[in-house]
Coordinates of N, CA and C in Angstrom, one line a residue:
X1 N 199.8 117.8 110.5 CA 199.0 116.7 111.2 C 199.1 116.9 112.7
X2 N 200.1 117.3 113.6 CA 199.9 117.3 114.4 C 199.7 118.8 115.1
X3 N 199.5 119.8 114.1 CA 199.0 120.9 114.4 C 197.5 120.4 114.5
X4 N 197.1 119.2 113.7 CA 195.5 119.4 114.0 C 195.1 118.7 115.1
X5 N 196.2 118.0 116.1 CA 196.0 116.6 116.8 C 196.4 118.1 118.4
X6 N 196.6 118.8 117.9 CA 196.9 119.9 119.0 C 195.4 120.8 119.0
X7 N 195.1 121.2 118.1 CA 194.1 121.7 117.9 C 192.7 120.8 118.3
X8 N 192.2 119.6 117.9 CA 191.3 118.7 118.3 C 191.5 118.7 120.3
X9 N 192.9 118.9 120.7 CA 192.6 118.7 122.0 C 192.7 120.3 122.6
X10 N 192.7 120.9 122.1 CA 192.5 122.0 122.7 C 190.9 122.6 123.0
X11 N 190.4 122.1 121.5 CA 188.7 122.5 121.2 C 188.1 121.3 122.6
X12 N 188.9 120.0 122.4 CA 188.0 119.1 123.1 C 188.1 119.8 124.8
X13 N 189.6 120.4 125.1 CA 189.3 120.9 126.8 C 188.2 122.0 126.6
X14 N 188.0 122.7 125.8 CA 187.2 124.2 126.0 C 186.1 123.7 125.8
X15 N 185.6 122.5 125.4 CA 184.4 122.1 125.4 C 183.7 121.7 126.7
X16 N 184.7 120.4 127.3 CA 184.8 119.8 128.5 C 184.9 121.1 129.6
X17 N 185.4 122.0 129.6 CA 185.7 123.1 130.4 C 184.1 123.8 130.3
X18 N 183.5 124.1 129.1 CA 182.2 124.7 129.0 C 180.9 124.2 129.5
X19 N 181.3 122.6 129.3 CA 180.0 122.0 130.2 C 180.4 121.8 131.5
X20 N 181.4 121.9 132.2 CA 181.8 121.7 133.6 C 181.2 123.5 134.2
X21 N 181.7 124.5 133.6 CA 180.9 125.8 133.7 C 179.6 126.1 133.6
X22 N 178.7 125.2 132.7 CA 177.3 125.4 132.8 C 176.6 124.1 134.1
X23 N 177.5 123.1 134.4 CA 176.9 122.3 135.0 C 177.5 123.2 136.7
X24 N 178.1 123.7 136.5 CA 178.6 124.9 138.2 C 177.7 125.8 138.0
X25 N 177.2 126.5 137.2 CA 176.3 127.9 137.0 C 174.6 126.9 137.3
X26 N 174.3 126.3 137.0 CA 173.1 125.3 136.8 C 173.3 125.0 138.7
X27 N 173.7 124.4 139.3 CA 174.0 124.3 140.5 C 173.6 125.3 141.4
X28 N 174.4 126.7 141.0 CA 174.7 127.7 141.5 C 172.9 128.4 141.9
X29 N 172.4 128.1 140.4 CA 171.0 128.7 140.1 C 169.9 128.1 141.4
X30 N 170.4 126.8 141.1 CA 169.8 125.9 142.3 C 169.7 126.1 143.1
X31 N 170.8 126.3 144.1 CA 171.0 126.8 145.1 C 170.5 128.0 145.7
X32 N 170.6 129.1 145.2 CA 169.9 130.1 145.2 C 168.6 130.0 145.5
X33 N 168.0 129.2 144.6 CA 166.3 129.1 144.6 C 165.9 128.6 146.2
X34 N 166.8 127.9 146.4 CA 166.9 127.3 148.1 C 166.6 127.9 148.9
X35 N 167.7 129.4 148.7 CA 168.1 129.7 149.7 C 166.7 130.7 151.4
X36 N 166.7 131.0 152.0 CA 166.1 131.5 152.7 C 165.4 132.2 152.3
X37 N 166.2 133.4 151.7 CA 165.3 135.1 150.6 C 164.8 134.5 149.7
X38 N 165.2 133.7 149.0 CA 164.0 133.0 147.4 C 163.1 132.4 148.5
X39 N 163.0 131.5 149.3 CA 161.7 130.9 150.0 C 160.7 131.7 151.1
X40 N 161.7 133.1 151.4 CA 161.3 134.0 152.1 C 160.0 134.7 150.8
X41 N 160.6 135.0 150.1 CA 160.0 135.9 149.0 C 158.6 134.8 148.5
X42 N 158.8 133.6 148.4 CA 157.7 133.0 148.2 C 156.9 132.6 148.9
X43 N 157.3 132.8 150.6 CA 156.3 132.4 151.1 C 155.2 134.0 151.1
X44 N 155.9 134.7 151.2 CA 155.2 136.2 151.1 C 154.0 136.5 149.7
X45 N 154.8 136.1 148.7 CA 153.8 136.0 147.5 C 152.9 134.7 148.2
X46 N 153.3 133.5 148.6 CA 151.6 132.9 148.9 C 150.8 133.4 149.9
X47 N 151.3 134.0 150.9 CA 150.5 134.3 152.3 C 149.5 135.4 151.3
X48 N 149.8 136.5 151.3 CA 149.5 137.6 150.2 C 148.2 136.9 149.3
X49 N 148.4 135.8 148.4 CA 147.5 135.3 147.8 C 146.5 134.4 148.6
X50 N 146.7 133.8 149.6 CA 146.0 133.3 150.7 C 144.8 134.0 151.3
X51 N 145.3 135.1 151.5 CA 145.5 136.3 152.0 C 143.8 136.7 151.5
X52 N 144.1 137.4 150.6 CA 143.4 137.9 149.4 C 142.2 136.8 149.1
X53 N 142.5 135.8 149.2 CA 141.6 134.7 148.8 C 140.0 134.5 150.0
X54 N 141.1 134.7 150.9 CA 140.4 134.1 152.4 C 139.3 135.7 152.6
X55 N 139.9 136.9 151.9 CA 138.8 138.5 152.1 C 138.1 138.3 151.3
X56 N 137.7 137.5 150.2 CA 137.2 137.6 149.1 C 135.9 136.5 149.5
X57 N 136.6 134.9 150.2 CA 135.5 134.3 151.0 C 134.8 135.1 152.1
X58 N 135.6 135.8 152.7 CA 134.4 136.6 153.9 C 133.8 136.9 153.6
X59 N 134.2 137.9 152.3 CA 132.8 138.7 151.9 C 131.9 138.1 151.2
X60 N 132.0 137.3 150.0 CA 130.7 136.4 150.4 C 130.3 135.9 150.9
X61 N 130.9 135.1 152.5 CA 130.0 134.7 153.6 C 129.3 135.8 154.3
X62 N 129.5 137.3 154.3 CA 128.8 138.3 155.0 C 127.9 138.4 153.9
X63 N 127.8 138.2 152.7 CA 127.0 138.5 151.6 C 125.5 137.4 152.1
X64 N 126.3 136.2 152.1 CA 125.0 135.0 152.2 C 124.3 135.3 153.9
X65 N 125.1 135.8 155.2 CA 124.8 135.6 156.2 C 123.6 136.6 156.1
X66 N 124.1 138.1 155.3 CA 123.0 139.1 155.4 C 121.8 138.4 155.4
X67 N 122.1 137.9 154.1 CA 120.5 137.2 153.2 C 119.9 136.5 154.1
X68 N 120.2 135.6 155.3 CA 120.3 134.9 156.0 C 119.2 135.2 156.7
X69 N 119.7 136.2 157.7 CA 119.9 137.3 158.4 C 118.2 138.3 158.3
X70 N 118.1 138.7 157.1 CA 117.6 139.3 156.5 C 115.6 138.4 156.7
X71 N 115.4 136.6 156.6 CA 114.7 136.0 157.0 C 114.5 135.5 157.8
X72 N 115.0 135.7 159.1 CA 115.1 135.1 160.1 C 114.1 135.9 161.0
X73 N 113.1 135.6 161.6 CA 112.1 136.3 162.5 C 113.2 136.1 164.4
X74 N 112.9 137.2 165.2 CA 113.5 136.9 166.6 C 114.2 138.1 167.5
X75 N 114.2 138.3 168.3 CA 115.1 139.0 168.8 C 116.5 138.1 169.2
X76 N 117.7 139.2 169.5 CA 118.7 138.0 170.0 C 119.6 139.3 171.2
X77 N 120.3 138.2 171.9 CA 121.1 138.8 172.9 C 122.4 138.1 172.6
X78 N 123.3 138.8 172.8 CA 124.5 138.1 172.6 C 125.6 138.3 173.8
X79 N 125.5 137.2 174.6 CA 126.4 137.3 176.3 C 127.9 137.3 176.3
X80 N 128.4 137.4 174.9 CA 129.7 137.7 174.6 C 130.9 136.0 174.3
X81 N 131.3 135.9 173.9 CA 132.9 134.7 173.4 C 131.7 133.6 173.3
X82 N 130.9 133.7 172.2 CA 130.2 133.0 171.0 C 129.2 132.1 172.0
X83 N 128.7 133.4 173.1 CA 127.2 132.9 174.0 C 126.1 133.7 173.3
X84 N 126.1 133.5 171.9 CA 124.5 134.4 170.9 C 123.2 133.6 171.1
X85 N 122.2 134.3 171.7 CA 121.1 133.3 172.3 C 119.8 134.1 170.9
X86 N 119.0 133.1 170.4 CA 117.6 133.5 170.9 C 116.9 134.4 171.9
X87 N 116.0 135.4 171.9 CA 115.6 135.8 173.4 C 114.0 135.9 172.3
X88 N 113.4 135.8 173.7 CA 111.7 135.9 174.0 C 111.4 136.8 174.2
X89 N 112.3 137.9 175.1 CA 112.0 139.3 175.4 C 111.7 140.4 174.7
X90 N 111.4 141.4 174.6 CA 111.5 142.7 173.6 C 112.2 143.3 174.5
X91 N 112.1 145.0 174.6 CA 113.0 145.9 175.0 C 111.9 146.0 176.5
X92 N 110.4 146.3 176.1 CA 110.0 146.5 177.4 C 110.2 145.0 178.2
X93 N 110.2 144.6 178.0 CA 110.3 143.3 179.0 C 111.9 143.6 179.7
X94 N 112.7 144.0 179.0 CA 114.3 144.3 180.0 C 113.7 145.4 180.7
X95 N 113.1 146.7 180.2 CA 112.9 147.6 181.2 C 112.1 147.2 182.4
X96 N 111.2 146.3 182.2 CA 110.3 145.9 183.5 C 111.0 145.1 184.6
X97 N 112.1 144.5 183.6 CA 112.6 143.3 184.6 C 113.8 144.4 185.6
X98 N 114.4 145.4 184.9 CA 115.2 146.1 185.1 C 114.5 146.8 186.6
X99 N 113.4 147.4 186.1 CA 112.7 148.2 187.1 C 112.1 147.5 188.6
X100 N 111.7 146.6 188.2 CA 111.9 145.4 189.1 C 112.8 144.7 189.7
X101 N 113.9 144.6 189.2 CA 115.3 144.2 189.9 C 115.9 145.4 190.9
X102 N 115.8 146.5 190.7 CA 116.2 147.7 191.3 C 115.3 147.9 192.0
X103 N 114.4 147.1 192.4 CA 113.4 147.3 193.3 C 113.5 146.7 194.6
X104 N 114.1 145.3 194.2 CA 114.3 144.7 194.7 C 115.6 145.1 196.3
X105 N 115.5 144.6 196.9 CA 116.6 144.8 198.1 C 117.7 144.4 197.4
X106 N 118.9 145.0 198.3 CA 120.2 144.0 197.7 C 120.6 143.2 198.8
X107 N 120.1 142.8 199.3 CA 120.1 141.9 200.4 C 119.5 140.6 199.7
X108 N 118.2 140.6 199.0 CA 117.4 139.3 198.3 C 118.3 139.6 196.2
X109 N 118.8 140.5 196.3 CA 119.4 140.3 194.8 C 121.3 139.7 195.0
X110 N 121.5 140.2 196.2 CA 123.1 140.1 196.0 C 123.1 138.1 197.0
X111 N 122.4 137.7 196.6 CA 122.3 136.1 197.6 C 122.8 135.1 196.5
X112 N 123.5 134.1 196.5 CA 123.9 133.2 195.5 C 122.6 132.6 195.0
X113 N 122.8 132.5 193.6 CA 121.7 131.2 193.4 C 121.0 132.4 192.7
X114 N 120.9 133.9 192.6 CA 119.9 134.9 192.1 C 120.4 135.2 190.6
X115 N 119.1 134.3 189.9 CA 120.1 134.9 188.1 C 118.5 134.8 187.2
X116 N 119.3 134.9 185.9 CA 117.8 135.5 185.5 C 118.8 134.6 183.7
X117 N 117.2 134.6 182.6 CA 118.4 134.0 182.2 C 117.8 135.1 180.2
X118 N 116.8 136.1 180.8 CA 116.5 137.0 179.9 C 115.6 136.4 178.7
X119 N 115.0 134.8 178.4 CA 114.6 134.6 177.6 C 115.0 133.9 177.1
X120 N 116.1 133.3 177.3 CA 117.1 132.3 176.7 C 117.4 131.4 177.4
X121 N 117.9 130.0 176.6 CA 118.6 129.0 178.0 C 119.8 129.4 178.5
X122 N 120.4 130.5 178.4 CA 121.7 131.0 178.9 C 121.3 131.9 180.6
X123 N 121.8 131.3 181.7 CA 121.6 132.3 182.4 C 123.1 132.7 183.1
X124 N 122.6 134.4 183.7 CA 123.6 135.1 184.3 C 122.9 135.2 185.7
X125 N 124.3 134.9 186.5 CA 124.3 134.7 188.4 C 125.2 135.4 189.0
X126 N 124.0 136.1 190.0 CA 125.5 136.8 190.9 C 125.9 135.7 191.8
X127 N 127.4 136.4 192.5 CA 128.0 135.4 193.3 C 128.5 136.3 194.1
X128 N 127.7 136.3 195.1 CA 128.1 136.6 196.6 C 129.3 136.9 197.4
X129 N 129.8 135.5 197.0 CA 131.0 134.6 197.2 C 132.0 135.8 196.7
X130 N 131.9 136.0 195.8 CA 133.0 136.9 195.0 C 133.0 138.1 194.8
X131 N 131.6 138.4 195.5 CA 131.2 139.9 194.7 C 131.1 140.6 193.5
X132 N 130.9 139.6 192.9 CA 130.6 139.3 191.2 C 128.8 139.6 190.9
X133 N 128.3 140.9 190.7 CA 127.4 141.2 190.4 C 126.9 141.5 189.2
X134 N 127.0 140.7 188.5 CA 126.9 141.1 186.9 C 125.1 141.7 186.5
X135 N 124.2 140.9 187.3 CA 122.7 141.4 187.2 C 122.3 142.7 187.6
X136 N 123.2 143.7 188.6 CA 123.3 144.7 188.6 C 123.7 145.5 187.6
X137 N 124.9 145.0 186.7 CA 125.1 145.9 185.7 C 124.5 146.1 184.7
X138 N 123.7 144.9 183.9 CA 122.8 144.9 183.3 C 121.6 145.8 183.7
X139 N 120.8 145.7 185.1 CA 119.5 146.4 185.4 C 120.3 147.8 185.4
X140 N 121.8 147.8 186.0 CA 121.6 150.2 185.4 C 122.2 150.3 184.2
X141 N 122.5 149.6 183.6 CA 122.8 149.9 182.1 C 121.2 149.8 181.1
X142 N 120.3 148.9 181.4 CA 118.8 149.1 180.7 C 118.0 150.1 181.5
X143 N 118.3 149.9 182.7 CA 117.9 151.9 183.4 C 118.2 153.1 182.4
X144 N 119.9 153.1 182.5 CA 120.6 154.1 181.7 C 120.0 154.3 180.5
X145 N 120.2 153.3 179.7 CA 119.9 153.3 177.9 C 118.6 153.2 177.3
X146 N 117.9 152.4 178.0 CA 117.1 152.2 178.0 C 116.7 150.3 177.3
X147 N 117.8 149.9 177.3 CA 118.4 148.4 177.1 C 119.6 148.2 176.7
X148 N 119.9 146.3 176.6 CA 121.2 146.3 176.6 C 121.7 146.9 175.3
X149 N 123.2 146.8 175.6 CA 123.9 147.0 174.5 C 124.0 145.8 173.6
X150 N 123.6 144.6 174.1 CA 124.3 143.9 173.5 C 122.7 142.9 173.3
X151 N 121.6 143.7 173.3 CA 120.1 143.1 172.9 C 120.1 143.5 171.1
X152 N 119.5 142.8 170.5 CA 119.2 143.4 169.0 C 117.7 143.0 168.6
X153 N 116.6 144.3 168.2 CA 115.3 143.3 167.9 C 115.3 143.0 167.2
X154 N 116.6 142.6 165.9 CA 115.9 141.8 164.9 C 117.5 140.9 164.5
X155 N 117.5 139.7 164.0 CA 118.5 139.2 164.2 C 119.2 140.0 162.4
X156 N 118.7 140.7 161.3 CA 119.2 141.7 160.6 C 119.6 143.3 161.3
X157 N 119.4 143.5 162.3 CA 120.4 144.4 163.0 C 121.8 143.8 163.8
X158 N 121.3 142.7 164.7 CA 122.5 141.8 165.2 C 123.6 141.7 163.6
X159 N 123.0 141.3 162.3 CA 124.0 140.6 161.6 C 124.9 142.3 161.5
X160 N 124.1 143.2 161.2 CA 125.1 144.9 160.8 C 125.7 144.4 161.9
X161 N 125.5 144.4 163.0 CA 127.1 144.8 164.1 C 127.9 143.6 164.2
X162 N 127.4 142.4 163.9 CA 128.5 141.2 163.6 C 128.5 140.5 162.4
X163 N 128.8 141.5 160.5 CA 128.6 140.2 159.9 C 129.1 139.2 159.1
X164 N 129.9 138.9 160.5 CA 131.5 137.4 160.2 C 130.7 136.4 161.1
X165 N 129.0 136.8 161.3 CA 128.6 135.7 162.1 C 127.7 134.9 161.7
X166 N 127.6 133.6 161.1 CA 126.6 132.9 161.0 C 125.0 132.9 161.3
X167 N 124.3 133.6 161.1 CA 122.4 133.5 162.0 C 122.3 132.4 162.3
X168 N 122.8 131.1 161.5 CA 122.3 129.9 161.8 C 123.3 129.2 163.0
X169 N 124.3 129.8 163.8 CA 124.8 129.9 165.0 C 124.5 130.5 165.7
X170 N 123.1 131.1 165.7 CA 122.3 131.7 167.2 C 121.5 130.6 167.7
X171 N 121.7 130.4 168.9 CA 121.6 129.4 170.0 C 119.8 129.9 169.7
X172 N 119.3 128.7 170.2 CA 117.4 128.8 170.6 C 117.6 128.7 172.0

């Protein structure tokens, strides 16, 4: 009898001792999951899937802008950090204005207040003041090229060289 009253408490520590071991390992697991490298590691698997999600939207927004793009009648100029106009002009109308501006004295082109605005409500001004002649660069670069770089005649050529851009974000 008291071989069995020895035995009952022995089974009863190794039991108690076994859940105290799974309730330390169970903790332990916890903690881990916490730690920096497990939250490091997950935030990499989300960015990654974010990631992937957000190239997947692009490309069907370049998909719909083509389409977009594709019926839209106009020429467009685009004056750079999301200044995309409408323009009136075609190519010969920069060459005339071009040929005409370099005709001009730089005495009556280099005077404040001389800007032009190409067809668009956006205009570009030299400044005197500063020596900031930007209507110069324009008239020998459409001398040069024979227009700008940054003219397109059809707003489906503009979308090929930008198409992460909206058509329905070109300025009238």
């Amino acid at each position: 009898m008291e071989k069995i009253k020895q035995n009952k408490i022995w089974i009863t520590i190794l039991v108690i001792g076994i859940i105290v071991i799974g309730i330390l390992l169970a903790m332990l697991h916890q903690q881990k999951q916490n730690s920096p490298e497990a939250q490091s590691s997950s935030y990499v698997s989300s960015a990654k899937a974010s990631s992937a999600s957000t190239s997947v939207q692009d490309k069907n927004n370049e998909k719909a802008y083509a389409k977009k793009a594709a019926k839209i009648k106009g020429h467009v100029l685009d004056f750079g950090i999301g200044n995309v106009y409408f323009t009136t002009w075609t190519k010969s109308d920069f060459v005339n204005w071009a040929k005409k501006y370099k005709a001009t004295s730089s005495n009556q082109t280099h005077q404040n207040g001389v800007k032009e605005s190409f067809g668009t409500t956006y205009s570009i001004e030299n400044d005197n003041d500063t020596g900031d002649y930007p209507l110069d660069e324009m008239a020998n670069q459409i001398t040069s090229n024979g227009a700008l770089s940054n003219y397109y005649e059809t707003v489906k050529e503009f979308n090929k060289q930008n198409p992460g851009v909206n058509p329905d974000d070109i300025k009238k």
